[in-house]
Structures are given as C-alpha cells and as structure tokens.
Coordinates of C-alpha atoms in Angstrom, one line a residue:
M1 CA 14.1 14.0 12.2
K2 CA 13.8 17.4 10.7
A3 CA 10.4 18.6 9.4
L4 CA 8.6 21.4 7.7
M5 CA 5.1 22.2 8.8
I6 CA 2.6 24.0 6.5
S7 CA -0.3 25.4 8.4
R8 CA -2.1 28.7 9.3
D9 CA -2.9 27.3 12.8
A10 CA -0.1 28.3 15.2
S11 CA -1.6 26.3 18.1
L12 CA -1.6 23.1 15.9
H13 CA 2.1 23.8 15.1
D14 CA 2.9 24.2 18.8
E15 CA 1.0 21.0 19.6
I16 CA 2.9 19.0 17.1
A17 CA 6.2 20.6 18.1
A18 CA 5.5 19.5 21.7
Q19 CA 4.6 16.0 20.7
G20 CA 7.7 15.8 18.4
A21 CA 10.0 17.0 21.2
A22 CA 8.8 14.1 23.4
R23 CA 9.7 11.5 20.8
M24 CA 12.9 9.5 20.7
P25 CA 14.5 10.4 18.3
V26 CA 13.2 13.9 18.5
L27 CA 11.1 15.4 15.7
R28 CA 12.3 18.9 15.1
L29 CA 10.1 21.4 13.2
L30 CA 12.6 23.6 11.2
E31 CA 10.1 26.2 9.9
R32 CA 6.3 26.9 9.6
R33 CA 4.8 28.1 6.3
S34 CA 1.3 29.7 6.3
G35 CA 0.2 27.9 3.1
L36 CA 1.3 25.8 0.1
R37 CA 2.1 28.7 -2.1
D38 CA 4.3 30.2 0.7
A39 CA 6.0 26.8 1.1
V40 CA 6.6 26.4 -2.7
E41 CA 7.9 30.0 -3.1
R42 CA 10.1 29.9 0.0
M43 CA 12.1 26.7 -0.1
L44 CA 14.1 25.7 3.0
P45 CA 17.8 25.9 2.6
E46 CA 18.1 22.6 4.4
A47 CA 15.8 19.9 2.9
P48 CA 13.4 18.4 5.5
E49 CA 12.9 14.7 6.0
L50 CA 9.2 15.1 6.7
V51 CA 6.7 17.7 5.4
I52 CA 3.5 18.0 7.4
V53 CA 0.6 19.7 5.5
D54 CA -2.5 21.0 7.3
A55 CA -5.1 20.5 4.6
S56 CA -7.8 22.4 6.5
G57 CA -6.2 25.6 5.3
I58 CA -5.8 24.6 1.6
D59 CA -8.1 26.2 -1.0
A60 CA -9.3 24.0 -3.9
D61 CA -7.2 26.1 -6.4
E62 CA -4.1 25.4 -4.3
A63 CA -4.3 21.6 -4.4
D64 CA -2.1 21.3 -7.5
L65 CA 0.7 22.8 -5.5
L66 CA 1.0 19.6 -3.5
E67 CA 2.7 17.9 -6.5
R68 CA 5.1 20.9 -6.9
L69 CA 5.9 20.6 -3.2
A70 CA 6.7 16.9 -3.5
R71 CA 9.0 17.6 -6.5
Q72 CA 10.9 20.3 -4.4
Y73 CA 11.5 17.8 -1.6
P74 CA 11.7 14.4 -3.4
L75 CA 13.3 12.6 -0.4
A76 CA 10.9 13.9 2.2
V77 CA 8.0 11.8 3.6
L78 CA 4.6 13.7 3.2
M79 CA 2.0 13.7 5.9
L80 CA -1.5 15.2 5.5
L81 CA -3.7 16.5 8.3
T82 CA -7.3 16.9 7.3
R83 CA -10.7 17.9 8.7
G84 CA -13.7 16.1 7.3
Q85 CA -13.9 15.2 3.6
Q86 CA -11.7 17.1 1.2
Q87 CA -12.0 14.8 -1.8
D88 CA -10.1 16.9 -4.3
V89 CA -7.2 17.6 -1.9
L90 CA -7.0 13.9 -1.0
I91 CA -6.8 12.9 -4.6
R92 CA -4.0 15.4 -5.3
A93 CA -2.2 14.3 -2.1
M94 CA -2.3 10.7 -3.3
R95 CA -0.9 11.7 -6.7
A96 CA 1.9 13.6 -4.9
G97 CA 2.9 10.5 -3.0
M98 CA 1.3 11.4 0.4
R99 CA 2.4 8.5 2.8
E100 CA 0.3 9.4 5.9
V101 CA -3.2 10.9 6.4
L102 CA -4.4 11.9 9.9
Q103 CA -7.7 13.4 11.0
L104 CA -7.9 16.7 13.0
P105 CA -8.2 17.4 15.8
L106 CA -5.0 15.5 16.3
V107 CA -5.1 12.2 18.2
H108 CA -1.7 11.9 19.8
K109 CA -1.6 8.1 19.8
A110 CA -2.4 8.0 16.0
F111 CA 0.2 10.7 15.4
H112 CA 3.0 8.7 17.2
E113 CA 2.0 5.5 15.5
A114 CA 2.3 7.3 12.1
M115 CA 5.6 8.8 13.2
D116 CA 6.9 5.3 14.1
R117 CA 6.1 4.3 10.5
V118 CA 7.7 7.4 9.1
D119 CA 10.9 6.9 11.1
I120 CA 11.2 3.3 9.8
Q121 CA 10.6 4.5 6.2
A122 CA 13.1 7.3 6.5
G123 CA 15.7 4.9 8.0
V124 CA 15.8 6.9 11.3
T125 CA 14.6 4.0 13.4
Q126 CA 16.3 0.6 13.0
M127 CA 14.9 -2.7 14.3
R128 CA 15.9 -3.0 17.9
D129 CA 17.3 -6.0 19.7
G130 CA 15.6 -5.4 23.1
K131 CA 16.4 -7.0 26.4
V132 CA 13.9 -8.7 28.5
L133 CA 14.0 -8.0 32.3
A134 CA 11.8 -10.0 34.6
F135 CA 10.8 -8.8 38.1
I136 CA 9.3 -11.5 40.4
S137 CA 8.2 -11.4 44.0
C138 CA 9.9 -13.7 46.4
K139 CA 6.9 -13.2 48.8
G140 CA 3.6 -11.4 48.5
G141 CA 3.8 -7.7 49.3
S142 CA 7.5 -7.4 48.5
G143 CA 6.8 -4.5 46.1
A144 CA 7.8 -6.1 42.8
T145 CA 4.9 -4.5 40.9
F146 CA 5.7 -1.1 42.3
L147 CA 9.4 -1.5 41.3
S148 CA 8.7 -2.9 37.8
T149 CA 6.3 -0.2 36.9
N150 CA 8.3 2.7 38.3
F151 CA 11.6 1.3 37.0
S152 CA 10.0 1.1 33.5
Y153 CA 8.9 4.7 33.7
A154 CA 12.4 5.8 34.9
L155 CA 14.1 3.8 32.1
A156 CA 11.9 5.6 29.5
S157 CA 12.1 9.1 31.0
L158 CA 15.7 9.2 32.2
A159 CA 17.5 7.0 29.7
G160 CA 15.3 7.8 26.7
C161 CA 14.7 4.1 26.0
K162 CA 11.6 2.7 24.4
V163 CA 10.1 0.5 27.0
L164 CA 7.3 -2.1 27.2
L165 CA 5.9 -3.4 30.5
I166 CA 4.0 -6.7 30.3
D167 CA 1.8 -7.5 33.3
L168 CA 1.9 -11.3 33.7
H169 CA -0.3 -11.5 36.8
G170 CA -3.5 -13.5 36.6
Q171 CA -6.9 -11.9 36.7
F172 CA -5.8 -9.6 39.5
G173 CA -3.0 -7.8 37.6
D174 CA -3.1 -4.1 38.2
A175 CA 0.3 -2.8 36.9
T176 CA -1.4 -0.1 34.8
L177 CA -3.0 1.5 37.9
Y178 CA 0.5 2.2 39.3
V179 CA 1.4 4.6 36.4
S180 CA -1.8 5.6 34.6
D181 CA -5.6 6.2 35.0
Q182 CA -6.3 5.0 31.5
K183 CA -8.5 1.9 31.1
P184 CA -6.8 -0.8 28.9
A185 CA -8.6 -1.4 25.7
M186 CA -6.9 -4.7 25.2
T187 CA -5.2 -7.2 27.5
L188 CA -2.6 -10.0 27.2
S189 CA -5.4 -12.5 26.7
D190 CA -6.9 -10.5 23.9
I191 CA -3.5 -10.5 22.1
C192 CA -3.1 -14.3 22.6
A193 CA -6.6 -14.8 21.1
Q194 CA -5.5 -12.8 18.0
I195 CA -1.9 -14.0 17.9
A196 CA -1.9 -14.4 14.1
R197 CA -2.1 -10.6 13.9
M198 CA 1.0 -10.0 16.0
D199 CA 3.3 -7.4 14.7
G200 CA 4.8 -4.2 16.0
A201 CA 1.8 -2.0 15.0
F202 CA -0.8 -4.4 16.5
L203 CA 1.2 -4.7 19.7
A204 CA 1.5 -0.9 20.0
S205 CA -2.3 -0.5 19.5
C206 CA -3.0 -2.8 22.4
L207 CA -1.0 -0.8 25.0
V208 CA -1.8 1.8 27.6
H209 CA 0.6 4.5 26.5
V210 CA 1.9 6.2 29.6
T211 CA 4.4 8.3 27.6
P212 CA 5.3 8.2 23.9
N213 CA 8.1 5.8 24.6
F214 CA 6.6 3.8 27.5
G215 CA 3.6 1.5 27.1
V216 CA 1.9 -1.2 29.4
L217 CA 0.3 -4.4 28.2
A218 CA -2.4 -5.1 30.8
A219 CA -2.8 -8.5 32.5
A220 CA -5.6 -10.8 31.4
D221 CA -8.7 -9.8 33.3
D222 CA -11.0 -12.7 32.5
P223 CA -10.0 -16.2 33.9
S224 CA -12.2 -17.9 31.3
H225 CA -9.7 -16.7 28.6
K226 CA -6.7 -18.2 30.3
V227 CA -7.1 -21.4 28.3
D228 CA -6.4 -19.3 25.2
M229 CA -3.0 -18.2 26.5
Q230 CA -0.4 -20.7 25.4
P231 CA 3.4 -20.6 26.2
E232 CA 4.2 -20.4 22.5
H233 CA 2.2 -17.1 22.4
M234 CA 4.7 -15.6 24.8
D235 CA 7.5 -16.6 22.5
R236 CA 5.8 -14.7 19.6
I237 CA 5.0 -11.7 21.7
L238 CA 8.5 -11.3 23.1
A239 CA 10.1 -11.9 19.7
V240 CA 8.1 -9.0 18.2
A241 CA 8.6 -6.8 21.2
R242 CA 12.4 -7.3 21.1
Q243 CA 12.3 -5.8 17.5
H244 CA 10.5 -2.7 18.5
Y245 CA 11.5 -1.9 22.1
D246 CA 14.8 -1.3 23.9
Y247 CA 13.6 -3.0 27.0
I248 CA 10.7 -5.3 27.8
V249 CA 10.0 -5.4 31.5
L250 CA 8.0 -8.4 32.9
D251 CA 5.9 -8.0 36.1
V252 CA 5.7 -11.8 36.8
G253 CA 4.0 -11.8 40.2
R254 CA 4.4 -14.9 42.3
Q255 CA 2.7 -17.7 40.5
I256 CA 4.9 -19.6 38.2
D257 CA 2.7 -21.3 35.5
A258 CA 3.4 -22.4 31.9
L259 CA 3.0 -18.9 30.5
S260 CA 5.2 -17.1 33.1
L261 CA 7.8 -19.9 33.0
R262 CA 8.1 -19.4 29.2
A263 CA 8.5 -15.7 29.8
L264 CA 11.3 -16.3 32.4
D265 CA 13.0 -18.7 29.9
N266 CA 13.2 -15.7 27.5
A267 CA 14.5 -13.2 30.1
D268 CA 18.0 -11.8 29.8
A269 CA 17.9 -11.0 33.5
I270 CA 15.6 -12.0 36.4
Y271 CA 15.2 -9.7 39.4
P272 CA 13.8 -11.5 42.4
V273 CA 12.4 -8.8 44.8
L274 CA 12.3 -9.3 48.5
Q275 CA 12.5 -7.5 51.8
L276 CA 15.1 -8.0 54.6
A277 CA 13.0 -10.3 56.7
L278 CA 13.1 -14.0 57.6
P279 CA 9.8 -14.9 55.7
D280 CA 11.1 -13.2 52.6
I281 CA 14.5 -14.9 52.9
R282 CA 12.8 -18.3 53.3
D283 CA 10.6 -17.9 50.2
G284 CA 13.5 -16.3 48.3
R285 CA 15.6 -19.4 48.9
R286 CA 12.8 -21.6 47.6
L287 CA 12.4 -19.5 44.5
L288 CA 16.1 -19.5 43.7
D289 CA 16.2 -23.2 44.2
I290 CA 13.5 -23.5 41.6
F291 CA 15.4 -21.3 39.2
R292 CA 18.6 -23.4 39.7
S293 CA 16.7 -26.6 39.1
L294 CA 15.5 -25.1 35.8
G295 CA 19.1 -24.5 34.8
Y296 CA 19.1 -20.7 35.0
P297 CA 22.7 -19.5 35.3
G298 CA 23.5 -17.6 38.4
E299 CA 24.5 -14.4 36.5
R300 CA 20.9 -14.0 35.3
L301 CA 19.6 -13.9 38.9
R302 CA 20.0 -10.4 40.4
L303 CA 18.5 -9.8 43.8
I304 CA 16.9 -6.5 44.7
V305 CA 16.1 -5.7 48.4
N306 CA 13.1 -3.4 48.7
R307 CA 12.3 -1.1 51.7
Y308 CA 15.8 -1.5 52.9
E309 CA 16.9 0.2 56.2
K310 CA 20.4 0.1 57.5
G311 CA 21.1 -0.9 61.1
G312 CA 18.7 -3.8 61.4
R313 CA 19.5 -7.1 63.0
L314 CA 19.5 -8.8 59.6
R315 CA 22.3 -7.6 57.3
L316 CA 22.7 -7.8 53.5
A317 CA 25.6 -10.2 54.1
D318 CA 23.3 -12.5 56.0
L319 CA 20.8 -12.6 53.2
E320 CA 23.4 -13.2 50.6
Q321 CA 24.9 -16.1 52.6
A322 CA 21.4 -17.6 53.1
L323 CA 20.5 -17.4 49.4
G324 CA 23.9 -18.0 47.9
A325 CA 23.4 -15.0 45.6
E326 CA 24.5 -11.4 45.5
V327 CA 22.3 -8.4 46.1
V328 CA 22.8 -6.0 43.1
H329 CA 20.6 -3.2 44.3
T330 CA 18.7 -1.9 47.4
V331 CA 15.7 0.4 47.4
P332 CA 15.3 2.5 50.6
N333 CA 12.2 2.5 52.7
D334 CA 10.1 5.6 51.9
Y335 CA 6.6 4.4 52.7
I336 CA 4.8 7.8 52.4
A337 CA 6.3 8.7 48.9
A338 CA 5.6 5.1 47.6
T339 CA 2.1 5.0 49.0
D340 CA 1.2 8.5 47.5
S341 CA 2.5 7.3 44.1
V342 CA 0.4 4.1 44.2
N343 CA -2.8 5.8 45.5
Q344 CA -2.6 8.5 42.8
G345 CA -1.5 6.2 40.0
I346 CA 1.3 8.6 39.2
P347 CA 4.9 7.3 38.7
L348 CA 7.0 8.2 41.8
L349 CA 9.7 9.9 39.6
Q350 CA 7.0 12.3 38.4
L351 CA 5.3 12.8 41.7
S352 CA 8.3 13.0 44.1
R353 CA 11.4 13.1 42.0
T354 CA 13.7 14.2 44.8
S355 CA 12.8 11.4 47.1
A356 CA 15.2 8.7 48.1
V357 CA 13.3 6.0 46.2
A358 CA 13.3 8.1 43.0
R359 CA 17.1 8.5 43.3
S360 CA 17.4 4.7 43.8
L361 CA 15.3 4.1 40.7
A362 CA 17.7 6.4 38.7
E363 CA 20.7 4.5 40.1
L364 CA 19.0 1.2 39.0
V365 CA 18.6 2.7 35.5
E366 CA 22.3 3.5 35.4
L367 CA 23.1 0.0 36.6
V368 CA 21.0 -1.7 33.9
T369 CA 21.9 0.6 31.0
A370 CA 25.5 1.1 32.0
R371 CA 25.1 4.7 31.1
R372 CA 27.1 7.2 33.2
V373 CA 28.6 10.2 31.6
T374 CA 30.8 11.3 34.4
E375 CA 32.3 9.6 37.5
S376 CA 31.1 12.2 39.9
R377 CA 27.6 12.8 38.8
G378 CA 25.1 10.2 37.8
L379 CA 22.1 10.3 35.5
F380 CA 19.6 11.3 38.1
D381 CA 21.9 14.1 39.4
R382 CA 22.4 15.5 36.0
L383 CA 18.7 15.6 35.1
F384 CA 17.3 16.8 38.4
S385 CA 19.9 18.8 40.2
R386 CA 18.0 22.0 39.3
S387 CA 15.1 21.0 41.4
E388 CA 17.4 20.7 44.5
T389 CA 19.0 24.2 44.2

C-alpha cells in the first residue's frame, strides 16, 4: 500500500516507515509533507491509497484544509494521529471522512490493528483460507513446543505469512515464553468465556504479538476455567482464525481431551514429534493407533524426528517400519543453540540463524509452503547467505 504522510516530525515519519516496512503487504511512504498547506499545494503525481495526517502540527486556521485534502485524494483512506484533545481538528477530520484516529505517541499494536482495517477497506487484504497445522508430542520432552513456536516464527519471518500459534496445553502451557518476554493479557480460556465476541479484531487483541505478522494465543492458566472451554468454542476460534491468518499452528501437548481432539479434527496436517529412541517409538505407535482409530487419513500424519543424529543404532527406516508411517522431516541435535533460545525466550532463528536447527526450520518452512524459487538455493540460503560470507 502506498501512503502520503503529513507531519513536521521526521522521527515519527521514520517510525511509521519502519513499522510499515515490517507489514505484509508492505506499507510504503511515498512522500512526506511538512503541513496541510504544503500537501494541498504540492499534490503527488501518483495518488496514494492512504493519507496519514499528524494533527499535532496543525494550526486551527489550517483545519479546513483537511476537506480540500480529502477532495484531492478521493479514493484514499484518511488516518489522523493526534495528541490530546484537538476538538476543532477532530470535527473537521470527521467531516472530511477520516476513517482512523490514533493517539500519539504511537502504540505499535494499535497502529497495526488500524492498518489491518485499512487494508481490508482498500481491498489490499482479502479474507484468507488458512491452514491448521497441529504439533503433538509422542512423549514428554520430545520438543514439540520448541518446534511449534520456532517453526511459527520461521514461517512468519521467512515466508512472510501471517501466523497464529495457539497453545492448547493445560494450565502449564508456556509457549509464549519460547518466543517472547511479554505477559499475555488474555488466554484461551478468556476467549472461550467471551466466545460471543469472537471476530478477527477481538482475536488479534487477545494475542501476544511477537512480530506484526506472528501472534500467540496463550494457554489457559487457571484450571477452574477449564469448564468454560467447550469443543464447539474451538470450532468457532479456528473458523475465524482461518479467515485472518495464512497458518494456524497448534501446540497440542500430550493430553488428548475434548478440546484438543476437536482442534485435531480441524487440522489439515498433524505433526507427531518424537526422538529416535525406543520409549518415543513405543508411545508414538500408541498415538498413531489412536489417530487411526479416529479415522484420520494417513496423509494427514507427518512424523518429525527431533534431535536427530546420524549413525545411531536405531535408523529412520526402523522407526518408519515400527510406526507404519513416513518421517517427513528431521531436526538435528543442537542442544546448546536450542537451550540458549529457550532460556532467553528468543526465537532460535533470531538468536542463532546460522545454526543447523535454524537451517532445518527453514527447510521445514519450504516443505510446508512449497515455496522454492530455485532448485539450487532454498529459502534459508537466499535470505541468510550474507551472514555466512
């Protein structure tokens, strides 16, 4: 989306330019004008789709220029940034057809929520038909939460997808801690308690936003609220999420209850995660037997082997024969890099982007999205080759 910004504040312009560059699709500031009169007198040769007006620099006698500006760019969406109460300016802005009003200093979350609405109004963003991907542990400690959180971050940052991660663990869910130090304002149980309000804007307001296009819905943290979480709530949440996100990643944990089972029923693909060890293989076989008894087709079940090391006594072929399923991906063992990521709450791709695990995550993104521009160089190589030279 192309935008014109009207402001005397160069730092505010740079801040919005940086936030706009992080969006998908990108918000590109064509020009900056110092004031309304300057903007009216010097029209852009290319009409913008969005006009952002910093009202803190508008004098009272300039307010009538808002209507002239709206007439000059009749197809543009108008956004007003204001400090405190500027009653006359607000009235003029409403008459001019101002769609969005945000307070300064700029709150990034509010800005991106407003931009989501602007994108829809301008026809830039269409309703999505997102895919639901479920990661589930075959055995405790298999690393499913680490993979689901870091894969979600990789999917958003490498492929430019809009991604939602839902933590379906019980009261001990901690997926947010793997990728952020923010404290969740709302959890899954809070959404279920207000399910009548469920829409795209409400869902987005409940998330921990790790990046502009990657958010996490935290697990229920109060066992007393579990009774409020019904399977039909998951149907509603996923139906709305599919409309607003390219991918919805579920961190299912190990416990299969009515809520997680309904989530698995909705999944387009299920990724059981295990390590190449006999206890994992035993529990993995039990889990796959459950899925088969539920009628899940074999093509939906895609095994991932975590902490994989070549040359061990157990081979991938042994595991596939024991489970009757194919391993679609292996993640190498890099204990130090993974532990540093978990302990710091920073996605591994951001903390150690040249590590073997980071490369494996990028390969998994390519596998899931089927996006590979050339045969010789994959997505990860294209994006991060500079860091290796």
